[in-house]
Amino acid sequence: MGKAGRFACIFTPMALTIASLVCLILVGLGGTNKNNSTYNKLYFFRANTSDINIDPSIINLPSNPITDKIINEQTGNVKAALDIKDFYHISLWNYCSGDFSTNSTGGVSDSITFCSSRQNQFWFNPVEVWGLNNTGVDQFFSDELRTGLNTYKTVAKWMFIAYVVALITTIVEILVGFLALFSRIGSIITTIVSTVSSLFIIAFALTATILYSTLAGTFNTALEKYNIHGSLGRNIYIATWLGVTFSLAAGLFWLFSACCCSGRSDRIKGYGEEGKPSGDRGFMGKKQKPYNYERMG
């Protein structure tokens, strides 16, 4: 296999690695621009607070039409006073919030009105975001929710670190991959880097999926009486797991290029097709004259 053949052999894992990098970049772009509808759909978790209410039982009031009406009116006032939006999207670097609206056909659409500033190792703190710090309302949160939020805070930091390492090692994989054009040693080095990259991408994907699935379950259980619901995004998980798929496939092809794709030509000097001697050609492939033997005596 010559240089052209080796280039073709390297092209496939390189393209797959670039595709994996594109997926990681898309994940990182989620929630970075409130005016970009594509970025706004890239979120891990949504907290739906559009129908938030106060359960009369938590303030020791009987549930009846009169108290329910009072509670509903006060809930609206409190929501407006605290500026609680209809929904909150949690992305990698920050969160975005907005309101639902009904169009002329009766369909419901969401509109992002605010995105927080980006920060490393971000985690969504509902007590702080919803302005409940000094209201005393957070004291009614269950132990399950408190424990869940503390766990989420810790794991979200490790998830962020895994993402950054995966992003950096994928970029390094592309740069080192050019060495694979020239030798199998380059392919071996690239395969090692690819393995590290794949491990961290998988760690990030698994952590994100499990973490926010657990958080959604915690919200739906612990905040059910407040009519607050949690749900997972869709597009960001598609991008994440596509990145995992591309990364694993790239690693396999890098390994294949180290084992089976040689840059040397099959035609060696002094030999013909398939390594067979070229008949009357001798050393360095030069034409040799036949020897004439004379009879002695």
Coordinates of C-alpha atoms in Angstrom, one line a residue:
M1 CA 0.0 0.0 0.0
G2 CA 1.5 3.3 -1.1
K3 CA 1.2 6.8 0.3
A4 CA -2.1 7.4 -1.5
G5 CA -3.5 4.2 0.0
R6 CA -2.4 5.2 3.5
F7 CA -4.0 8.6 3.1
A8 CA -7.3 7.0 2.2
C9 CA -6.9 4.7 5.3
I10 CA -6.3 7.8 7.6
F11 CA -9.1 9.9 6.1
T12 CA -11.9 7.8 7.6
P13 CA -10.8 8.0 11.3
M14 CA -9.9 11.7 10.8
A15 CA -13.3 12.5 9.5
L16 CA -15.0 10.6 12.4
T17 CA -12.8 12.4 14.9
I18 CA -13.8 15.8 13.4
A19 CA -17.5 14.7 13.6
S20 CA -17.1 13.9 17.2
L21 CA -15.5 17.3 17.9
V22 CA -18.4 19.0 16.1
C23 CA -20.9 17.2 18.4
L24 CA -18.9 18.2 21.5
I25 CA -18.9 21.8 20.3
L26 CA -22.7 21.7 19.8
V27 CA -23.1 20.5 23.3
G28 CA -21.0 23.5 24.6
L29 CA -23.0 26.0 22.5
G30 CA -26.3 25.2 24.3
G31 CA -27.7 28.2 26.0
T32 CA -25.0 30.6 24.9
N33 CA -27.3 32.9 22.8
K34 CA -30.9 33.5 23.7
N35 CA -31.6 34.8 20.1
N36 CA -30.4 31.5 18.5
S37 CA -33.3 29.0 18.3
T38 CA -30.9 26.1 17.6
Y39 CA -28.7 26.8 20.7
N40 CA -31.9 27.3 22.8
K41 CA -33.0 23.7 22.1
L42 CA -29.7 22.3 23.4
Y43 CA -30.4 21.8 27.1
F44 CA -30.0 18.9 29.5
F45 CA -33.0 19.6 31.8
R46 CA -36.1 21.8 31.9
A47 CA -37.9 22.9 35.0
N48 CA -41.5 23.8 34.2
T49 CA -42.8 26.4 36.7
S50 CA -45.7 27.7 34.6
D51 CA -48.3 26.2 36.8
I52 CA -46.6 26.7 40.2
N53 CA -48.8 26.9 43.2
I54 CA -48.6 26.7 47.0
D55 CA -50.0 23.7 48.8
P56 CA -52.3 24.9 51.6
S57 CA -51.1 22.1 53.8
I58 CA -47.5 23.4 54.1
I59 CA -48.8 26.5 55.8
N60 CA -51.4 24.7 57.9
L61 CA -54.5 25.9 56.0
P62 CA -57.5 23.7 55.3
S63 CA -58.0 23.0 51.6
N64 CA -61.4 24.4 50.5
P65 CA -62.7 26.7 47.7
I66 CA -62.1 29.8 49.7
T67 CA -58.5 29.1 50.8
D68 CA -57.7 27.6 47.4
K69 CA -58.8 30.9 45.7
I70 CA -56.7 32.9 48.2
I71 CA -53.7 30.7 47.7
N72 CA -54.0 30.8 43.9
E73 CA -54.2 34.6 43.9
Q74 CA -51.2 34.9 46.3
T75 CA -49.2 32.4 44.2
G76 CA -49.6 34.6 41.2
N77 CA -48.5 37.7 43.2
V78 CA -45.5 35.8 44.6
K79 CA -44.5 34.5 41.2
A80 CA -44.6 38.0 39.8
A81 CA -42.8 39.5 42.7
L82 CA -40.0 36.9 42.5
D83 CA -40.0 37.1 38.7
I84 CA -40.3 33.4 38.3
K85 CA -40.5 32.5 34.6
D86 CA -42.6 29.7 33.0
F87 CA -39.6 27.4 32.4
Y88 CA -35.8 27.1 33.0
H89 CA -33.4 25.3 30.7
I90 CA -30.2 24.0 32.2
S91 CA -27.2 23.7 29.8
L92 CA -23.5 23.0 30.3
W93 CA -22.4 26.6 31.1
N94 CA -25.5 28.3 32.4
Y95 CA -29.3 28.4 32.4
C96 CA -31.9 30.2 30.3
S97 CA -35.4 31.1 31.2
G98 CA -38.5 32.2 29.4
D99 CA -42.3 32.1 29.0
F100 CA -44.8 30.0 27.1
S101 CA -47.2 31.7 24.7
T102 CA -50.2 30.5 22.7
N103 CA -50.3 31.3 19.0
S104 CA -53.3 31.9 16.7
T105 CA -53.7 28.2 16.0
G106 CA -53.8 27.3 19.7
G107 CA -50.3 25.8 19.7
V108 CA -48.0 26.5 22.6
S109 CA -44.5 27.8 22.0
D110 CA -41.7 28.8 24.3
S111 CA -39.7 32.0 24.1
I112 CA -36.3 32.5 25.8
T113 CA -36.1 35.9 27.5
F114 CA -32.9 35.6 29.6
C115 CA -29.7 33.5 29.7
S116 CA -27.4 33.7 32.7
S117 CA -23.7 34.4 32.3
R118 CA -21.5 31.4 31.5
Q119 CA -19.4 29.9 34.3
N120 CA -17.2 26.9 34.8
Q121 CA -18.6 23.9 36.7
F122 CA -22.1 25.4 36.6
W123 CA -25.0 23.9 38.5
F124 CA -28.6 25.1 38.7
N125 CA -29.5 26.3 42.2
P126 CA -33.3 26.8 42.3
V127 CA -33.3 28.5 45.7
E128 CA -30.9 31.2 44.4
V129 CA -32.3 31.5 40.9
W130 CA -35.9 31.7 42.1
G131 CA -35.0 34.3 44.7
L132 CA -36.0 32.1 47.7
N133 CA -32.9 32.8 49.8
N134 CA -34.4 35.1 52.4
T135 CA -38.1 34.2 52.0
G136 CA -38.1 31.1 54.2
V137 CA -39.9 29.1 51.5
D138 CA -36.9 26.9 51.0
Q139 CA -37.3 25.5 54.5
F140 CA -40.4 23.6 53.2
F141 CA -38.2 21.7 50.7
S142 CA -38.0 18.0 51.5
D143 CA -34.9 16.3 52.6
E144 CA -35.0 14.3 49.4
L145 CA -34.8 17.5 47.4
R146 CA -32.0 18.9 49.5
T147 CA -30.0 15.7 49.2
G148 CA -30.6 15.5 45.5
L149 CA -29.5 19.1 44.9
N150 CA -26.3 18.6 46.9
T151 CA -25.5 15.4 44.9
Y152 CA -26.3 17.2 41.7
K153 CA -23.9 20.1 42.6
T154 CA -21.0 17.7 43.2
V155 CA -21.5 15.5 40.2
A156 CA -22.2 18.4 37.8
K157 CA -18.6 19.7 38.6
W158 CA -17.1 16.3 37.6
M159 CA -19.3 16.2 34.5
F160 CA -18.0 19.6 33.4
I161 CA -14.3 18.5 34.0
A162 CA -15.0 15.3 31.9
Y163 CA -16.4 17.4 29.1
V164 CA -13.4 19.8 29.0
V165 CA -10.9 16.9 29.0
A166 CA -12.9 15.2 26.2
L167 CA -12.9 18.4 24.2
I168 CA -9.2 19.0 24.6
T169 CA -8.1 15.4 23.9
T170 CA -10.3 15.3 20.8
I171 CA -8.6 18.4 19.4
V172 CA -5.2 16.8 20.3
E173 CA -6.3 13.6 18.5
I174 CA -6.9 15.6 15.3
L175 CA -3.5 17.3 15.5
V176 CA -1.6 14.1 16.3
G177 CA -3.6 12.3 13.6
F178 CA -1.6 14.0 10.9
L179 CA 1.5 12.0 12.1
A180 CA -0.4 8.9 11.2
L181 CA -0.1 9.9 7.5
F182 CA 3.6 9.1 7.6
S183 CA 4.0 6.0 9.8
R184 CA 2.4 3.3 11.8
I185 CA 4.0 4.8 14.9
G186 CA 1.9 7.9 14.3
S187 CA -1.2 5.8 14.1
I188 CA -0.3 4.0 17.4
I189 CA 0.2 7.4 19.2
T190 CA -3.1 8.7 17.8
T191 CA -4.9 5.5 18.8
I192 CA -3.7 6.0 22.4
V193 CA -4.9 9.6 22.4
S194 CA -8.2 8.5 20.8
T195 CA -8.7 5.9 23.6
V196 CA -8.3 8.6 26.3
S197 CA -10.7 10.9 24.4
S198 CA -13.3 8.2 24.0
L199 CA -13.2 7.3 27.7
F200 CA -13.8 10.9 28.8
I201 CA -16.6 11.4 26.2
I202 CA -18.3 8.2 27.4
A203 CA -17.8 9.4 31.1
F204 CA -19.4 12.8 30.2
A205 CA -22.3 11.2 28.3
L206 CA -23.1 8.7 31.0
T207 CA -22.8 11.2 33.8
A208 CA -25.0 13.8 32.0
T209 CA -27.7 11.2 31.2
I210 CA -27.9 9.6 34.6
L211 CA -27.5 12.9 36.5
Y212 CA -30.3 14.8 34.8
S213 CA -32.6 11.8 34.7
T214 CA -32.2 11.5 38.5
L215 CA -32.7 15.3 38.9
A216 CA -35.9 15.2 36.8
G217 CA -37.2 12.3 39.0
T218 CA -36.3 14.3 42.1
F219 CA -38.1 17.4 40.9
N220 CA -41.2 15.4 39.9
T221 CA -41.4 13.7 43.3
A222 CA -40.2 16.4 45.8
L223 CA -41.9 19.4 44.0
E224 CA -45.0 17.7 42.8
K225 CA -47.1 19.5 45.5
Y226 CA -45.9 22.8 44.1
N227 CA -46.9 21.7 40.6
I228 CA -43.3 22.1 39.4
H229 CA -42.2 19.5 36.9
G230 CA -38.8 18.4 35.5
S231 CA -38.1 16.9 32.1
L232 CA -35.1 16.1 29.9
G233 CA -34.0 17.8 26.7
R234 CA -33.6 15.8 23.5
N235 CA -31.3 17.4 21.0
I236 CA -28.3 17.8 23.4
Y237 CA -28.4 14.0 24.2
I238 CA -28.6 13.1 20.5
A239 CA -25.5 15.3 20.0
T240 CA -23.7 13.8 23.0
W241 CA -24.3 10.2 22.1
L242 CA -23.5 10.8 18.4
G243 CA -20.2 12.2 19.7
V244 CA -19.6 8.9 21.6
T245 CA -20.4 6.8 18.5
F246 CA -18.1 8.8 16.3
S247 CA -15.3 8.7 18.8
L248 CA -15.5 5.0 19.3
A249 CA -15.6 4.4 15.5
A250 CA -12.6 6.7 15.0
G251 CA -10.6 4.8 17.6
L252 CA -11.3 1.5 15.8
F253 CA -10.2 2.9 12.5
W254 CA -7.0 4.5 14.1
L255 CA -6.2 1.0 15.4
F256 CA -6.8 -0.5 12.0
S257 CA -4.5 2.0 10.4
A258 CA -1.7 1.1 12.9
C259 CA -2.1 -2.7 12.2
C260 CA -3.0 -3.0 8.5
C261 CA -2.2 0.2 6.6
S262 CA 1.4 0.5 5.7
G263 CA 2.9 3.4 3.7
R264 CA 5.4 1.2 1.9
S265 CA 4.9 0.1 -1.7
D266 CA 4.5 -3.5 -2.5
R267 CA 6.8 -3.2 -5.4
I268 CA 10.3 -3.6 -4.2
K269 CA 13.3 -2.8 -6.3
G270 CA 14.5 -6.0 -8.1
Y271 CA 11.0 -7.6 -7.8
G272 CA 8.0 -7.6 -9.9
E273 CA 4.3 -7.9 -9.0
E274 CA 3.5 -9.4 -5.6
G275 CA 7.1 -9.5 -4.6
K276 CA 8.1 -12.1 -7.2
P277 CA 11.6 -11.9 -8.8
S278 CA 11.5 -10.2 -12.1
G279 CA 13.2 -13.0 -14.1
D280 CA 16.4 -11.9 -15.7
R281 CA 16.8 -8.8 -13.5
G282 CA 19.5 -9.0 -10.9
F283 CA 20.7 -6.7 -8.2
M284 CA 19.1 -3.2 -8.3
G285 CA 16.9 -4.4 -11.2
K286 CA 19.5 -4.1 -13.9
K287 CA 19.4 -6.4 -16.9
Q288 CA 22.1 -9.1 -16.6
K289 CA 23.8 -10.7 -19.5
P290 CA 23.7 -14.5 -19.7
Y291 CA 26.9 -16.4 -18.9
N292 CA 28.5 -18.6 -21.5
Y293 CA 30.4 -21.6 -20.1
E294 CA 33.2 -23.1 -22.2
R295 CA 34.1 -26.6 -21.9
M296 CA 37.4 -27.3 -20.2
G297 CA 40.0 -29.7 -21.6

